[in-house]
Every structure is written in structure tokens, then in C-alpha cells.
Short mmCIF file of C-alpha atoms in Angstrom, two decimals:
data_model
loop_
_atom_site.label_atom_id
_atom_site.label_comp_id
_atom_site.label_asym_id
_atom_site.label_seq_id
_atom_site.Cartn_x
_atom_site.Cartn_y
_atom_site.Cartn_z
CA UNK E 169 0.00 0.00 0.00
CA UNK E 170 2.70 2.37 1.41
CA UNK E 171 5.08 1.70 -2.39
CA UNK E 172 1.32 2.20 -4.11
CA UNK E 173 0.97 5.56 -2.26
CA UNK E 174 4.52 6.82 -3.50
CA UNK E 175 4.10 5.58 -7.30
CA UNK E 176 0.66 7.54 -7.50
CA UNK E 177 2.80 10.68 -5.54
CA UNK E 178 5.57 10.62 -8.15
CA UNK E 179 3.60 9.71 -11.24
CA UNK E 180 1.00 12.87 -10.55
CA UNK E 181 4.03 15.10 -10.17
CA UNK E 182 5.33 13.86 -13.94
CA UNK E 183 1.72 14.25 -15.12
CA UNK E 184 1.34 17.67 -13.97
CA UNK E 185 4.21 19.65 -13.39
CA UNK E 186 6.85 17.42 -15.69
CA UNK E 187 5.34 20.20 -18.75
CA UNK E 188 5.71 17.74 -21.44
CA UNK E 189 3.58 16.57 -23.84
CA UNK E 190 0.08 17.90 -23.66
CA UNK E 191 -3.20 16.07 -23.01
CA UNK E 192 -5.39 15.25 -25.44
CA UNK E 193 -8.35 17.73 -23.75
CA UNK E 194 -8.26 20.83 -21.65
CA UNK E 195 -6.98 23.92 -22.28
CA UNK E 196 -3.14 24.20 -23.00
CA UNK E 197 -1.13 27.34 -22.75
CA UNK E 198 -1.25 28.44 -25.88
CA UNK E 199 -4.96 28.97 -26.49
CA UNK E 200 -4.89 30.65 -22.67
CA UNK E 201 -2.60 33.16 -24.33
CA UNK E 202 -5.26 34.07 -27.14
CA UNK E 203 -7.81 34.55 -24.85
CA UNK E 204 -5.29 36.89 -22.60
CA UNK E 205 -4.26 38.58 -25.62
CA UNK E 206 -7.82 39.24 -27.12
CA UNK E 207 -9.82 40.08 -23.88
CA UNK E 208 -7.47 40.63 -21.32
CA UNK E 209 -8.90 44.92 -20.20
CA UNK E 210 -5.18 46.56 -19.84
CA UNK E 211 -4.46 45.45 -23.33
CA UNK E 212 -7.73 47.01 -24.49
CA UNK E 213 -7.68 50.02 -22.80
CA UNK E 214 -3.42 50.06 -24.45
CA UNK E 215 -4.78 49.84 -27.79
CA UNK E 216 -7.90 52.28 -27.26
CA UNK E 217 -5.26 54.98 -26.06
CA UNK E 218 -3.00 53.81 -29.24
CA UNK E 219 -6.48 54.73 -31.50
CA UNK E 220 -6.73 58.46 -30.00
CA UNK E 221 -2.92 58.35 -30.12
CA UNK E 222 -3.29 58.38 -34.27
CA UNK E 223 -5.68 61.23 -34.07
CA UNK E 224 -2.83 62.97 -33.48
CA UNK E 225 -2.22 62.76 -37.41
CA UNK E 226 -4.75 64.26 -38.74
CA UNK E 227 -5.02 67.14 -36.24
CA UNK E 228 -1.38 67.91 -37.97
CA UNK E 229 -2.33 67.02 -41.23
CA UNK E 230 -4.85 70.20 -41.19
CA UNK E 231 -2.30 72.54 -41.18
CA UNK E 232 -2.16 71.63 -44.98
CA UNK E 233 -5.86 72.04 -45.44
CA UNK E 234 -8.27 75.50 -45.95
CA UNK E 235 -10.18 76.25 -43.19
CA UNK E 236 -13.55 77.17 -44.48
CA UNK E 237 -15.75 79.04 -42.27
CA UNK E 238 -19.57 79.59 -43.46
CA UNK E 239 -21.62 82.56 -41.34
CA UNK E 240 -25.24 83.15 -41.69
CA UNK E 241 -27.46 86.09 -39.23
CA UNK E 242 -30.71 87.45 -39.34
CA UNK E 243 -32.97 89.21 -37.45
CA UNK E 244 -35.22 92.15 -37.00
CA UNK E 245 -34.42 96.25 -37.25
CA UNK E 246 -36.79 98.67 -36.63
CA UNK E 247 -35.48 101.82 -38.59
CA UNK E 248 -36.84 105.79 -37.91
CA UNK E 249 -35.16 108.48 -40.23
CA UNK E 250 -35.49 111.82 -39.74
CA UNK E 251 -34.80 113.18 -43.00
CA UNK E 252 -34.07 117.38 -43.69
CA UNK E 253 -37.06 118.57 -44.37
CA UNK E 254 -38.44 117.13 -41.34
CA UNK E 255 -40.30 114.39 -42.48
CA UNK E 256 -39.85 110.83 -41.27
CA UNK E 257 -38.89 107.73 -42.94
CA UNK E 258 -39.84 104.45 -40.86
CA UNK E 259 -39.78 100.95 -41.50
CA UNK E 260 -39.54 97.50 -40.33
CA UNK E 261 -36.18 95.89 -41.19
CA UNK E 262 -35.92 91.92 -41.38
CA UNK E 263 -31.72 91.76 -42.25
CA UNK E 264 -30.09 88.74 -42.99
CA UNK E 265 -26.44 87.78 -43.69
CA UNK E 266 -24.82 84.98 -45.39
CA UNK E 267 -20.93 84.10 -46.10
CA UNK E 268 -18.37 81.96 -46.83
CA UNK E 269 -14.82 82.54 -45.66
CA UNK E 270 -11.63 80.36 -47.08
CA UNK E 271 -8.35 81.00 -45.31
CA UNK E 272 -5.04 78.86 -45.92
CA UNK E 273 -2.23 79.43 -44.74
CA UNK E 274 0.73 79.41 -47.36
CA UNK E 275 3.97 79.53 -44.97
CA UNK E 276 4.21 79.41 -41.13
CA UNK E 277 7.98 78.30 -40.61
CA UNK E 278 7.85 74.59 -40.82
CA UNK E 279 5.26 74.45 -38.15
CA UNK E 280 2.75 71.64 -40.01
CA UNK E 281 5.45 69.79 -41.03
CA UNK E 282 7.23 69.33 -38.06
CA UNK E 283 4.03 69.03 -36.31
CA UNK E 284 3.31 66.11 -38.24
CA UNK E 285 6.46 64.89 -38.22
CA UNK E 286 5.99 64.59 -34.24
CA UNK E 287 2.61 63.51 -34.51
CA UNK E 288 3.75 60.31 -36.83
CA UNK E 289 6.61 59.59 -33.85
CA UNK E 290 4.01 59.89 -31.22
CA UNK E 291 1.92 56.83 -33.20
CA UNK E 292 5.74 54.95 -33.66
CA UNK E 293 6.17 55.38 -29.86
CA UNK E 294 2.94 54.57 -29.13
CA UNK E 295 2.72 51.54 -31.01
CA UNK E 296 5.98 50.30 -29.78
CA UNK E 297 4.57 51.05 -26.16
CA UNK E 298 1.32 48.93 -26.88
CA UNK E 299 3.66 46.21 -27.86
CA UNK E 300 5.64 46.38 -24.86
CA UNK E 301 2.07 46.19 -22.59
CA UNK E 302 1.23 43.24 -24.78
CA UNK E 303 4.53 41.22 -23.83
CA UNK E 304 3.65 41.72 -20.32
CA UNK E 305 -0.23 40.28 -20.85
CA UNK E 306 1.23 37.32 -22.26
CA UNK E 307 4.20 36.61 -19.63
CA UNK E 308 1.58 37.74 -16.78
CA UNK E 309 -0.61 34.79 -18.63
CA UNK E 310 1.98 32.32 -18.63
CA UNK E 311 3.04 32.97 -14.89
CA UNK E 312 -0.88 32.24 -13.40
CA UNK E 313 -1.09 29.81 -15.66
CA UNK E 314 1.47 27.80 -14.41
CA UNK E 315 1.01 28.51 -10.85
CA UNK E 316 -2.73 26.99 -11.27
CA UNK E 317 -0.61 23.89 -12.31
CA UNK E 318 2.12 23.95 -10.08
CA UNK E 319 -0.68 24.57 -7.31
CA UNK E 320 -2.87 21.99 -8.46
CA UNK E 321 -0.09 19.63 -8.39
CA UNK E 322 0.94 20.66 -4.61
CA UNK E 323 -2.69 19.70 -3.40
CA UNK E 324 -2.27 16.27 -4.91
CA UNK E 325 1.10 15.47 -3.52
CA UNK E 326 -0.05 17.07 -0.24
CA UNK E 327 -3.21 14.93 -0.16
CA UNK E 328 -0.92 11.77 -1.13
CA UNK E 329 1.32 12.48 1.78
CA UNK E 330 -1.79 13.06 3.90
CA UNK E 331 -2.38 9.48 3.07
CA UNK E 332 0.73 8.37 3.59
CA UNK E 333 0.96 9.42 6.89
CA UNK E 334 -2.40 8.19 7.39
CA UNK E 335 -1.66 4.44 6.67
CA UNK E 336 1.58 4.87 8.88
CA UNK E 337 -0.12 5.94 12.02
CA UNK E 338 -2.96 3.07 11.46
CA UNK E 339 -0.10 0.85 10.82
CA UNK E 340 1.90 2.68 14.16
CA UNK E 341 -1.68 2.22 16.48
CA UNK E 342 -1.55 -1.80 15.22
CA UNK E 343 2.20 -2.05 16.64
CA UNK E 344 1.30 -0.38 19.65
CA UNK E 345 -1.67 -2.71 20.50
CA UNK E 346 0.89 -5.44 19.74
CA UNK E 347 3.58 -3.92 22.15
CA UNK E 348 6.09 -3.60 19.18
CA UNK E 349 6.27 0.23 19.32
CA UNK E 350 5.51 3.04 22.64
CA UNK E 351 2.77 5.90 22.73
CA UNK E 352 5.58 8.52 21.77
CA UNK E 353 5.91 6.86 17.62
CA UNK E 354 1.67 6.93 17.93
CA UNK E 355 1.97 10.57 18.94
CA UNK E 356 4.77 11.93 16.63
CA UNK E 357 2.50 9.86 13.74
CA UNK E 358 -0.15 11.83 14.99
CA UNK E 359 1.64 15.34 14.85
CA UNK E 360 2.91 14.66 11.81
CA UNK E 361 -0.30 13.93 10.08
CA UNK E 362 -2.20 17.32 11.44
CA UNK E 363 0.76 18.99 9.61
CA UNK E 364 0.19 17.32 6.82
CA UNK E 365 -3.45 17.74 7.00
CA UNK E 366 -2.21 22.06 7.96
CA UNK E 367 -0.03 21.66 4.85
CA UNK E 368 -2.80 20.61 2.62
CA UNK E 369 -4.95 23.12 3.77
CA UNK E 370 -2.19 25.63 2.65
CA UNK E 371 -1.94 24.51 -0.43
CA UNK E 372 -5.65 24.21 -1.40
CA UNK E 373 -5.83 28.32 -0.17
CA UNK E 374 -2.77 28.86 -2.31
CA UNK E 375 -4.42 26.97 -5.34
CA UNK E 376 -7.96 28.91 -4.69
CA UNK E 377 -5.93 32.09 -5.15
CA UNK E 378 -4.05 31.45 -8.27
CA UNK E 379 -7.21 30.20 -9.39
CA UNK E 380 -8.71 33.63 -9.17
CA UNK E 381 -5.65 35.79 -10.65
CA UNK E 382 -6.41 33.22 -13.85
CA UNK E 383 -9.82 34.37 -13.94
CA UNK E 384 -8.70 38.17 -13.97
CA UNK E 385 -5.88 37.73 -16.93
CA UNK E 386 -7.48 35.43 -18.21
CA UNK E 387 -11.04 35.81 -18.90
CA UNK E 388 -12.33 32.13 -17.95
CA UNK E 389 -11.65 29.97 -14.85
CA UNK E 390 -9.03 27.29 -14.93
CA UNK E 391 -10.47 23.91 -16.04
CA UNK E 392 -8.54 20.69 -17.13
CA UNK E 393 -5.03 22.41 -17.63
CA UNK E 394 -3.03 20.99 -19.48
CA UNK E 395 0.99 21.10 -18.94
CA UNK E 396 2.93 23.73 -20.24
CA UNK E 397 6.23 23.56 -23.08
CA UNK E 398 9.15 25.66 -23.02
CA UNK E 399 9.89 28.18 -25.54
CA UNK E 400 13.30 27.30 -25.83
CA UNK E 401 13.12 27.14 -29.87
CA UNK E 402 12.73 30.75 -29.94
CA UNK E 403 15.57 31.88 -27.73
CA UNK E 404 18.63 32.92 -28.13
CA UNK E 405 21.76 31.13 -27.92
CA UNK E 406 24.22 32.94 -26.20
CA UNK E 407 23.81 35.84 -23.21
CA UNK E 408 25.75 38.24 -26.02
CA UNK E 409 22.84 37.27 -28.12
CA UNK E 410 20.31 37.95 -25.85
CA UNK E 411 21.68 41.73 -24.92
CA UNK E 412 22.24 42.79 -28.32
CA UNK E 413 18.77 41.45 -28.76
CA UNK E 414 17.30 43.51 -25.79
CA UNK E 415 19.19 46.46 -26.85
CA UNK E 416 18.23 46.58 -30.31
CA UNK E 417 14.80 45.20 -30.40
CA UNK E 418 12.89 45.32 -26.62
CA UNK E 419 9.75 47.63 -27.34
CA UNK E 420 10.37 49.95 -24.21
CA UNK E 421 14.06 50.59 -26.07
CA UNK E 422 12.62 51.66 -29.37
CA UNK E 423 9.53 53.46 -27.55
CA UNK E 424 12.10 55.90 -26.23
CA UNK E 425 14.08 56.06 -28.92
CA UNK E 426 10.97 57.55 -30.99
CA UNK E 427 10.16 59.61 -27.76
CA UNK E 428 13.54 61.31 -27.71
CA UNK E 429 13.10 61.87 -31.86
CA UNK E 430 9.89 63.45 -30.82
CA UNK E 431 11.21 65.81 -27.91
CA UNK E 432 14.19 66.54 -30.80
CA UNK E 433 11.71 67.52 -33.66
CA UNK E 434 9.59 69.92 -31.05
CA UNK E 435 12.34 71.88 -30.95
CA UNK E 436 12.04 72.68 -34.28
CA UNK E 437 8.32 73.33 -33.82
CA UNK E 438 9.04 75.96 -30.70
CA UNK E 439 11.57 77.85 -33.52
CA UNK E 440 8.58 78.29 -35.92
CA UNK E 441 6.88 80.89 -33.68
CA UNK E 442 9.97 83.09 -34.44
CA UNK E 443 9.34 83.04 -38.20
CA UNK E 444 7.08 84.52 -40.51
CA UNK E 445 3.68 83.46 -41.11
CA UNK E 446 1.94 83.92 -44.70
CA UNK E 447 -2.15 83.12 -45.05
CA UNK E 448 -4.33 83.91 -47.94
CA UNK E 449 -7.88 84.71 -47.07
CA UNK E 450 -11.11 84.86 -49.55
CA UNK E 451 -14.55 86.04 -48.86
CA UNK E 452 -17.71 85.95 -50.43
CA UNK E 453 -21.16 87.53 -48.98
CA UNK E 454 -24.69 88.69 -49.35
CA UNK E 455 -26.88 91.15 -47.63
CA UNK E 456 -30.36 91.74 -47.61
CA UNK E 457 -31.98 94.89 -45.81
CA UNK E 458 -28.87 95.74 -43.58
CA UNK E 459 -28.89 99.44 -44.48
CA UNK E 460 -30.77 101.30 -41.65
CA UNK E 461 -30.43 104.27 -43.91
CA UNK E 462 -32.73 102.99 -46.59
CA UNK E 463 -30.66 104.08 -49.24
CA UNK E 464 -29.82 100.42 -50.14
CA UNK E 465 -32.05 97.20 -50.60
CA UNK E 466 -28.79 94.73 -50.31
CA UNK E 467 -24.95 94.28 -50.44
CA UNK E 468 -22.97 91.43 -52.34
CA UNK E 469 -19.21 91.54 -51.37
CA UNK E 470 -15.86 89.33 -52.62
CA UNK E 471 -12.30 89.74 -51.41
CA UNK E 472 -9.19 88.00 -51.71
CA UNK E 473 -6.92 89.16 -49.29
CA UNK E 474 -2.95 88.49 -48.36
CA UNK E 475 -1.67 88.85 -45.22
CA UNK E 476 1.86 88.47 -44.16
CA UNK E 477 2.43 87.94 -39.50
CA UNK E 478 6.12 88.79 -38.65
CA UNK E 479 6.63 88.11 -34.73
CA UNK E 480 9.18 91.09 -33.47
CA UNK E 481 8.41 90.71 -29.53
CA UNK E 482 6.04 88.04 -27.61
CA UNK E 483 7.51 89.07 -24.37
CA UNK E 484 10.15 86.00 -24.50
CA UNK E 485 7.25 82.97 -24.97
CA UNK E 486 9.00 81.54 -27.69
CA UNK E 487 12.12 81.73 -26.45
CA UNK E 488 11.12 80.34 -23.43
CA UNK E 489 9.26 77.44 -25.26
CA UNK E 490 12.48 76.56 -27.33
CA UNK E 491 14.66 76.64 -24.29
CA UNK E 492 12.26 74.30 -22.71
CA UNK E 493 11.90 71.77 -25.97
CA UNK E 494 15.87 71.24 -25.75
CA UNK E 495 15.68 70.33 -22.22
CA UNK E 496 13.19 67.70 -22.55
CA UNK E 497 14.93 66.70 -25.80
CA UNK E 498 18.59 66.22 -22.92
CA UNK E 499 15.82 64.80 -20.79
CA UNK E 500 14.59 62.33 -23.38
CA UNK E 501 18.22 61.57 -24.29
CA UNK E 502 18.94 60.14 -20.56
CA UNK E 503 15.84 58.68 -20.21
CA UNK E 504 16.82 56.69 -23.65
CA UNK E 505 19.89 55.42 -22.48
CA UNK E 506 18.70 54.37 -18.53
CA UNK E 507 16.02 52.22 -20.37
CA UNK E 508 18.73 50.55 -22.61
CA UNK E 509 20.60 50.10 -19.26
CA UNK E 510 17.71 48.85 -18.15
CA UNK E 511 16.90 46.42 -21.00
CA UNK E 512 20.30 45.07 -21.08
CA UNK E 513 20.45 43.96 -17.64
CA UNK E 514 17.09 42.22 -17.75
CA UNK E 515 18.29 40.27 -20.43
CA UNK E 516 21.20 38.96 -18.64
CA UNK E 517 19.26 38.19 -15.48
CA UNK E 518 16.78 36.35 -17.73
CA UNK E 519 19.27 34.92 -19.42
CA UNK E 520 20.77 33.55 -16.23
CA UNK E 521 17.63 32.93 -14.75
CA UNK E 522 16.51 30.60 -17.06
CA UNK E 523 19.55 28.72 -17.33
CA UNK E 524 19.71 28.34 -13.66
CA UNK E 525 16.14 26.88 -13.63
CA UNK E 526 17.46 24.19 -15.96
CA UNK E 527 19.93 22.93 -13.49
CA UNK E 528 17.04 23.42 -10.57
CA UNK E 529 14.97 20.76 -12.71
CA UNK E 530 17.54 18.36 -12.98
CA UNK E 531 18.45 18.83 -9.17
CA UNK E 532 15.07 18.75 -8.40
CA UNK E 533 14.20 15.04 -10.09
CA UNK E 534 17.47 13.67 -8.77
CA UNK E 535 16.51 14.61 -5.21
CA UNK E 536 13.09 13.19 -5.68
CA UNK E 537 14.44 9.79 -7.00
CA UNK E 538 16.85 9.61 -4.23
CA UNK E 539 14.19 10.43 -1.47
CA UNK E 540 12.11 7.87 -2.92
CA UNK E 541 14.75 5.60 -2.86
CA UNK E 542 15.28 6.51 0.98
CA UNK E 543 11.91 6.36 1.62
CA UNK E 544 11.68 2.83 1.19
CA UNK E 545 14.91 2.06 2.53
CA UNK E 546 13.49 3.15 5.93
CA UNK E 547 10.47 1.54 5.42
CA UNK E 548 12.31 -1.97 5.19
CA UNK E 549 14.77 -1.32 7.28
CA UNK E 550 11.72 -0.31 10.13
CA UNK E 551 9.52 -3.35 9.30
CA UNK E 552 13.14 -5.37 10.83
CA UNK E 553 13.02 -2.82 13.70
CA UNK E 554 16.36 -1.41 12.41
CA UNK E 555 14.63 1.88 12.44
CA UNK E 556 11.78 4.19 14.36
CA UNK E 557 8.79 4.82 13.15
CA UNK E 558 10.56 8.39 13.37
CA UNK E 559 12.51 8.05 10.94
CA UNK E 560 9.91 6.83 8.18
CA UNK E 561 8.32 10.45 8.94
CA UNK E 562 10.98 11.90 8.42
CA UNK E 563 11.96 9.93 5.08
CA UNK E 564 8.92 10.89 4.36
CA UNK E 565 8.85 14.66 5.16
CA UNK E 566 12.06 15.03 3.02
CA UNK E 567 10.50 13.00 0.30
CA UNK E 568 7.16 15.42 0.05
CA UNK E 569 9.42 18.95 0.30
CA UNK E 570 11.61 17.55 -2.40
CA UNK E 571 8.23 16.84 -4.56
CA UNK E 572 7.00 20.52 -3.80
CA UNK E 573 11.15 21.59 -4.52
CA UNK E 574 10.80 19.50 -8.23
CA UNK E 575 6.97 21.07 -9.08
CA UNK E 576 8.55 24.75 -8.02
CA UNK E 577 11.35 24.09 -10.13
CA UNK E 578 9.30 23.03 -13.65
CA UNK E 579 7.29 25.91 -12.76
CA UNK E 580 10.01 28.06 -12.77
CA UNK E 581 11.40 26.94 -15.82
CA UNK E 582 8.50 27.34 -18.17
CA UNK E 583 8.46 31.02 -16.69
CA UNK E 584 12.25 31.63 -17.21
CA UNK E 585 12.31 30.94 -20.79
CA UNK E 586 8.98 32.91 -21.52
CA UNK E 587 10.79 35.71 -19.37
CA UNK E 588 13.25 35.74 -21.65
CA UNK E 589 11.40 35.73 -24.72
CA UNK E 590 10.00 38.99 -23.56
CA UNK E 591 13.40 40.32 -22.38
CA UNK E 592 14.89 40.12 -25.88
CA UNK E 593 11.42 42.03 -26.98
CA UNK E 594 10.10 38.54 -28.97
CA UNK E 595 7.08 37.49 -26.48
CA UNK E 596 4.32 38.49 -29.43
CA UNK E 597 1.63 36.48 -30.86
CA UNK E 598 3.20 35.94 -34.00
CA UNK E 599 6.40 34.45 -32.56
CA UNK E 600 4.27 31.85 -30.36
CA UNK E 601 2.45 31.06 -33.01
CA UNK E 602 -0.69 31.81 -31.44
CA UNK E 603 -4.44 30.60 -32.94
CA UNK E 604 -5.86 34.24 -32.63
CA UNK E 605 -5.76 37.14 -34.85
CA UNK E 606 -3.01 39.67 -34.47
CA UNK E 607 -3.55 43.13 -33.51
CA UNK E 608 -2.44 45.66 -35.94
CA UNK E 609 -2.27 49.19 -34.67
CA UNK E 610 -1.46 50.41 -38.09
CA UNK E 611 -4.53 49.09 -40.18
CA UNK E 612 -6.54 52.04 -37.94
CA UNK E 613 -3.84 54.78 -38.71
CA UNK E 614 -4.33 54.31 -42.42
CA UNK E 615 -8.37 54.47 -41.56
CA UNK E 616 -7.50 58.04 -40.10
CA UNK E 617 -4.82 59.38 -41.67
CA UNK E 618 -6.47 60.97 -44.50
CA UNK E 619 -9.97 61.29 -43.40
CA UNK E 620 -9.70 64.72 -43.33
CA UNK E 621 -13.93 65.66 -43.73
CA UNK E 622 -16.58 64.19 -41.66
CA UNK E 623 -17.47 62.82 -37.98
CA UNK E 624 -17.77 59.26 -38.86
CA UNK E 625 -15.80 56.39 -36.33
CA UNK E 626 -13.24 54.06 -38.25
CA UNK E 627 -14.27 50.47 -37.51
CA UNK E 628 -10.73 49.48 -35.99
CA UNK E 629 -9.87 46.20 -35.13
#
């Protein structure tokens, strides 16, 4: 019974925590991903703020465009003339005006273009930034999903030591009737089983809790996980590799490398106030009973006019405003190189991370074969009163913290490798391979970029 007890222990560990191949139903990682990655709320509310993040665009983009302003008034007028021979002239006026104004502007030093310029370099930044909020959805995904498995698996080697300990303090109380043992092995076989049973509880809390965090990233509640692969195809082979990876290619890296090419290119925007502005302006309107002199039924007017702005003093705004683009352009510049500090370094410790997890597996299932091996050692060696019924708990006790040691470990190393997928910038749907549409920020900035006339919504993705 006792050897049964310990096969069932070890085989539940390789079934659920081993991260091999997967079953032939539940749900496996990769379709938890697509559900994290299509409904998860951050991610959303990322790529809503990337949508009004194009906008930006085509606010620029009008700087090209006429501004066309039409104007229409009417009302009432009650007119009384007194004209020089004393007589009066009185009537009842109904005016009414209607016009069209066209102004564009023909020159305002660079300002639209550099405008749009930053605008487009916002959307870059932006898109790089919802990329970089995406890569933590998916590695937040893999870690709960693998604690839901890793916790499921504790419960079951918990509940297998529970009855393990169980069938050694029936076996224990037997001895004891027969005068082969003393109260104290019936009481430390007691003690240890209401840890076990403590333990267990633990572990069923611990379980409950990771079982919730699934629900939030995920979208569903865990049901008939199945175990999880490495992504060890996709990584890199060397920690060189994996730095110049992170330093060229990690989202946050190129999302402040377009933020510090935006901060540069304001600068540029600041100088236009200094410089001249040139608009042309036409005008077209009609009048009808707007003369409170009588002397005219209505008035039709055109004009084309010129006009040429030439700043000389704004009280030092501009100045001020150019001085303050080149400090958040240094600014930007520091902030660059920090976050390519930053990036580096994360690849290395995933890089070592991950590798150390390999050697934690392998240390893990050697301990567990040995403690197994111990395990029943003691177990002979007590059935020829060679040993206490002590020592079987405690053969045992290192036995079940070397199981929870080995399903830590696997855990571990499924999350170490997806870590550093995402250090190197690669954790993306179409890297995994994912069953799930990809979102593409740019297929809405196309929608937006030119729709320069009306109040109608883009359907995005």
C-alpha cells in the first residue's frame, strides 16, 4: 500500500508539473494566451489609447488644409429716419447675412510639417509602447497559468502524503496494540499527520488564489489544464545574443528612442513661432436689408486678401518654449539610455535565470528519486526494527518537500524561458504562433490618416 501511495505521488508530479507533452483535452497554454491577448482589459484600454494616439495625425495634417468658415445672421431692425425737411422715414427691417470665408495658410515656418512629423513619432512610440504592454499580458498569462498547475499539483502530492501518513499511524496504532512500538511513535505519527493535514490546507488556499488571478488575466476559470512547453526554440543562444537582442529590439528601447526623436523635432516646432507666417484669405457675402439708412435694398461683397504675421516681440514665450523643448529633448536623451541600461540587464538576469532553472529541474528530479529511494529504505529497514517509526516520517517529510522543490522548479522553468522571450522584446503572438488574430495598430492609422472631412468612427480592429 505504502510503495502504491509513493508511485501515485511521483507519477502525478510527472503528469502535472513534468510540462511535457500535452493532453489530449483541456486547455493548454497556448490557447490561454489568445484569450489573454484578445480580452485581457489593460491590453484594451493600451490599444484604445494607441487609436486616440493616431488622431494625433490628422489634427497635424490640417495645417495643410483650408479652413472654411460659413456665417449666416438674421434678425429684426426697426429703422426711424429723420430726414431734412423734417419728415420721417420708418420701417420694419428683417436683415439677414450669409458668407463663406476660405483662409489657408501658405507659410508658417515649418510648423505643419514638423508638427506632423511629431505627430507620426508619437503613433511609432505609441505603437511600440502597446507592444511592450502586450509582452507583459502574455508573460503575466503564462506565470498564473502555471502557478494553477504547479498549485494543483501541490494539493495532490499534499493529499498523497496526507495518506501516507495516514496508513503509517494506522499501521503505528496496530504495533502499539501489539507492544512492538511506545505511545511517543503513535503521537509523533499523529503530529505529523495534522501537519500534513495544515499543509494541505495551505496549499488548497494557495491553489484557490491562483485560481482567481487566472480568472482576472485570463477571462475564464481554470479547467482541465493541461501542462505547459518551453519556448526554448525561440531563444537565443548565447547571453551576447540575448543583450544585443534587448538592446536593439525590446519595445520599451525603441519606444524611447521615438520619444527622444519626438522631444528633438519639437524643438524645431518651438523655432517656428519666431518666423514669418503667410495666409491667404477669400470672402464671399450677401446682404439683404442691412442698411438702416434705406438708401440700399442689399450688399454682395468678394475679397481676396494676403496677409503676411512677422513676430518682433512676444515678451520671451517663444524663447522660453524653445529653451524648454531642448531640455526635454537632454531629458529624453537620458531617459533613452537608462532604459537601454535597463533592458540590457534584464536580459542577462533572464538569461541567467533561465539557465539556472534548468539545473534546478535536474536537481530537483534527482533529489526526488533519491528520497524515494530513501523512503523505502526506511520503510524496510523499520519493518526489521532497524529503524523508528521516526525516521519513516521523516523519510517521508524530506521526500514530500523535495516533490514541492521539483513542481517549483518546472514551474520556474517554463516562466524563465517565456521571461526571456520577452526580455529580448520577442514574447508576441506571432512568434508563439498563437491561434488568434493579431492586432495591428497600423490598419486604424491608415483608416485616419487621410480622413480629413466628416465625424464618422473608423471600424478598428
Amino acid at each position: 500500500m505504502t510503495r502504491r501511495l509513493l508511485r501515485s505521488g511521483i507519477c502525478l508530479v510527472a503528469a502535472c508539473v513534468a510540462l511535457a507533452a500535452p493532453a489530449a483535452h483541456g486547455e493548454g497554454l497556448p490557447e490561454a494566451l489568445a484569450k489573454a491577448y484578445q480580452t485581457n482589459p489593460a491590453l484594451n484600454a493600451e490599444r484604445a489609447r494607441q487609436r486616440a494616439t493616431d488622431e494625433n495625425v490628422p489634427q497635424a495634417l490640417s495645417g495643410y488644409r483650408p479652413q472654411i468658415v460659413a456665417t449666416l445672421s438674421a434678425g429684426f431692425q426697426a429703422v426711424r429716419n429723420l430726414l431734412p425737411d423734417n419728415t420721417i422715414q420708418s420701417a420694419n427691417l428683417k436683415p439677414w447675412t450669409i458668407g463663406v470665408t476660405v483662409s489657408q495658410t501658405l507659410f508658417n515656418g515649418f510648423k505643419t510639417a514638423n508638427s506632423v512629423r511629431v505627430a507620426e513619432l508619437q503613433v511609432q512610440s505609441g505603437r511600440e509602447a502597446l507592444r511592450n504592454v502586450g509582452q507583459g499580458v502574455l508573460l503575466d498569462a503564462v506565470t498564473v497559468y502555471t502557478n494553477v498547475l504547479a498549485n494543483q499539483s501541490l494539493v495532490e502530492a499534499q493529499r498523497a502524503n496526507v495518506a501516507f501518513l495516514q496508513e503509517t499511524l494506522g499501521i503505528t496504532q496496530k504495533r502499539l496494540n501489539a507492544g512492538d512500538v511506545t505511545p511517543t511513535d503513535t503521537a509523533q505519527a499523529e503530529a505529523r499527520l495534522s501537519r500534513g493535514r495544515a499543509d494541505l490546507n495551505a496549499a488548497e488556499v494557495n491553489l484557490a488564489v491562483s485560481q482567481a488571478t487566472y480568472l482576472q488575466v485570463i477571462g475564464n476559470a481554470p479547467n482541465l489544464l493541461r501542462p505547459a512547453d518551453t519556448v526554448d526554440r525561440l531563444l537565443p543562444r548565447s547571453r551576447d545574443d540575448a543583450t544585443g537582442l534587448a538592446f536593439r529590439e525590446h519595445p520599451a528601447v525603441m519606444a524611447a528612442s521615438f520619444d527622444f526623436d519626438v522631444a528633438s523635432t519639437s524643438i524645431r516646432v518651438a523655432e517656428s513661432s519666431l518666423m514669418p507666417t503667410i495666409t491667404l484669405q477669400g470672402s464671399a457675402s450677401r446682404s439683404r436689408q442691412s442698411d438702416p439708412t434705406l438708401s440700399s435694398a442689399g450688399t454682395d461683397q468678394a475679397s481676396i486678401t494676403g496677409q503676411l504675421n512677422q513676430p518682433i516681440y512676444d515678451g520671451g514665450m517663444a524663447a522660453s518654449q524653445t529653451r524648454q523643448a531642448k531640455e526635454v529633448a537632454a531629458q529624453s536623451r537620458q531617459v533613452l539610455d537608462q532604459v537601454r541600461n535597463q533592458a540590457r540587464t534584464a536580459a542577462v538576469g533572464a538569461w541567467v535565470a533561465n539557465e539556472g532553472a534548468k539545473i534546478a529541474v535536474t536537481a530537483s528530479e534527482a533529489e526526488v528519486r533519491a528520497a524515494t529511494v530513501a523512503l523505502q529504505g526506511v520503510q524496510r529497514e523499520a519493518a526489521g526494527g532497524q529503524r523508528t517509526t521516526v525516521d519513516v516520517l521523516n523519510a517521508q517529510q524530506d521526500l514530500i518537500l523535495a516533490k514541492a522543490r521539483l513542481i517549483g522548479a518546472q514551474r520556474d522553468r517554463v516562466i524563465a524561458s517565456y521571461t526571456l522571450l520577452s526580455a529580448i522584446g520577442r514574447l508576441d503572438v506571432k512568434n508563439l504562433g498563437l491561434n488568434t488574430p493579431d492586432y495591428l495598430p497600423e490598419v486604424h492609422y491608415h483608416q485616419v490618416r487621410d480622413a480629413w472631412h466628416g465625424l464618422r468612427t473608423p471600424s478598428g480592429q
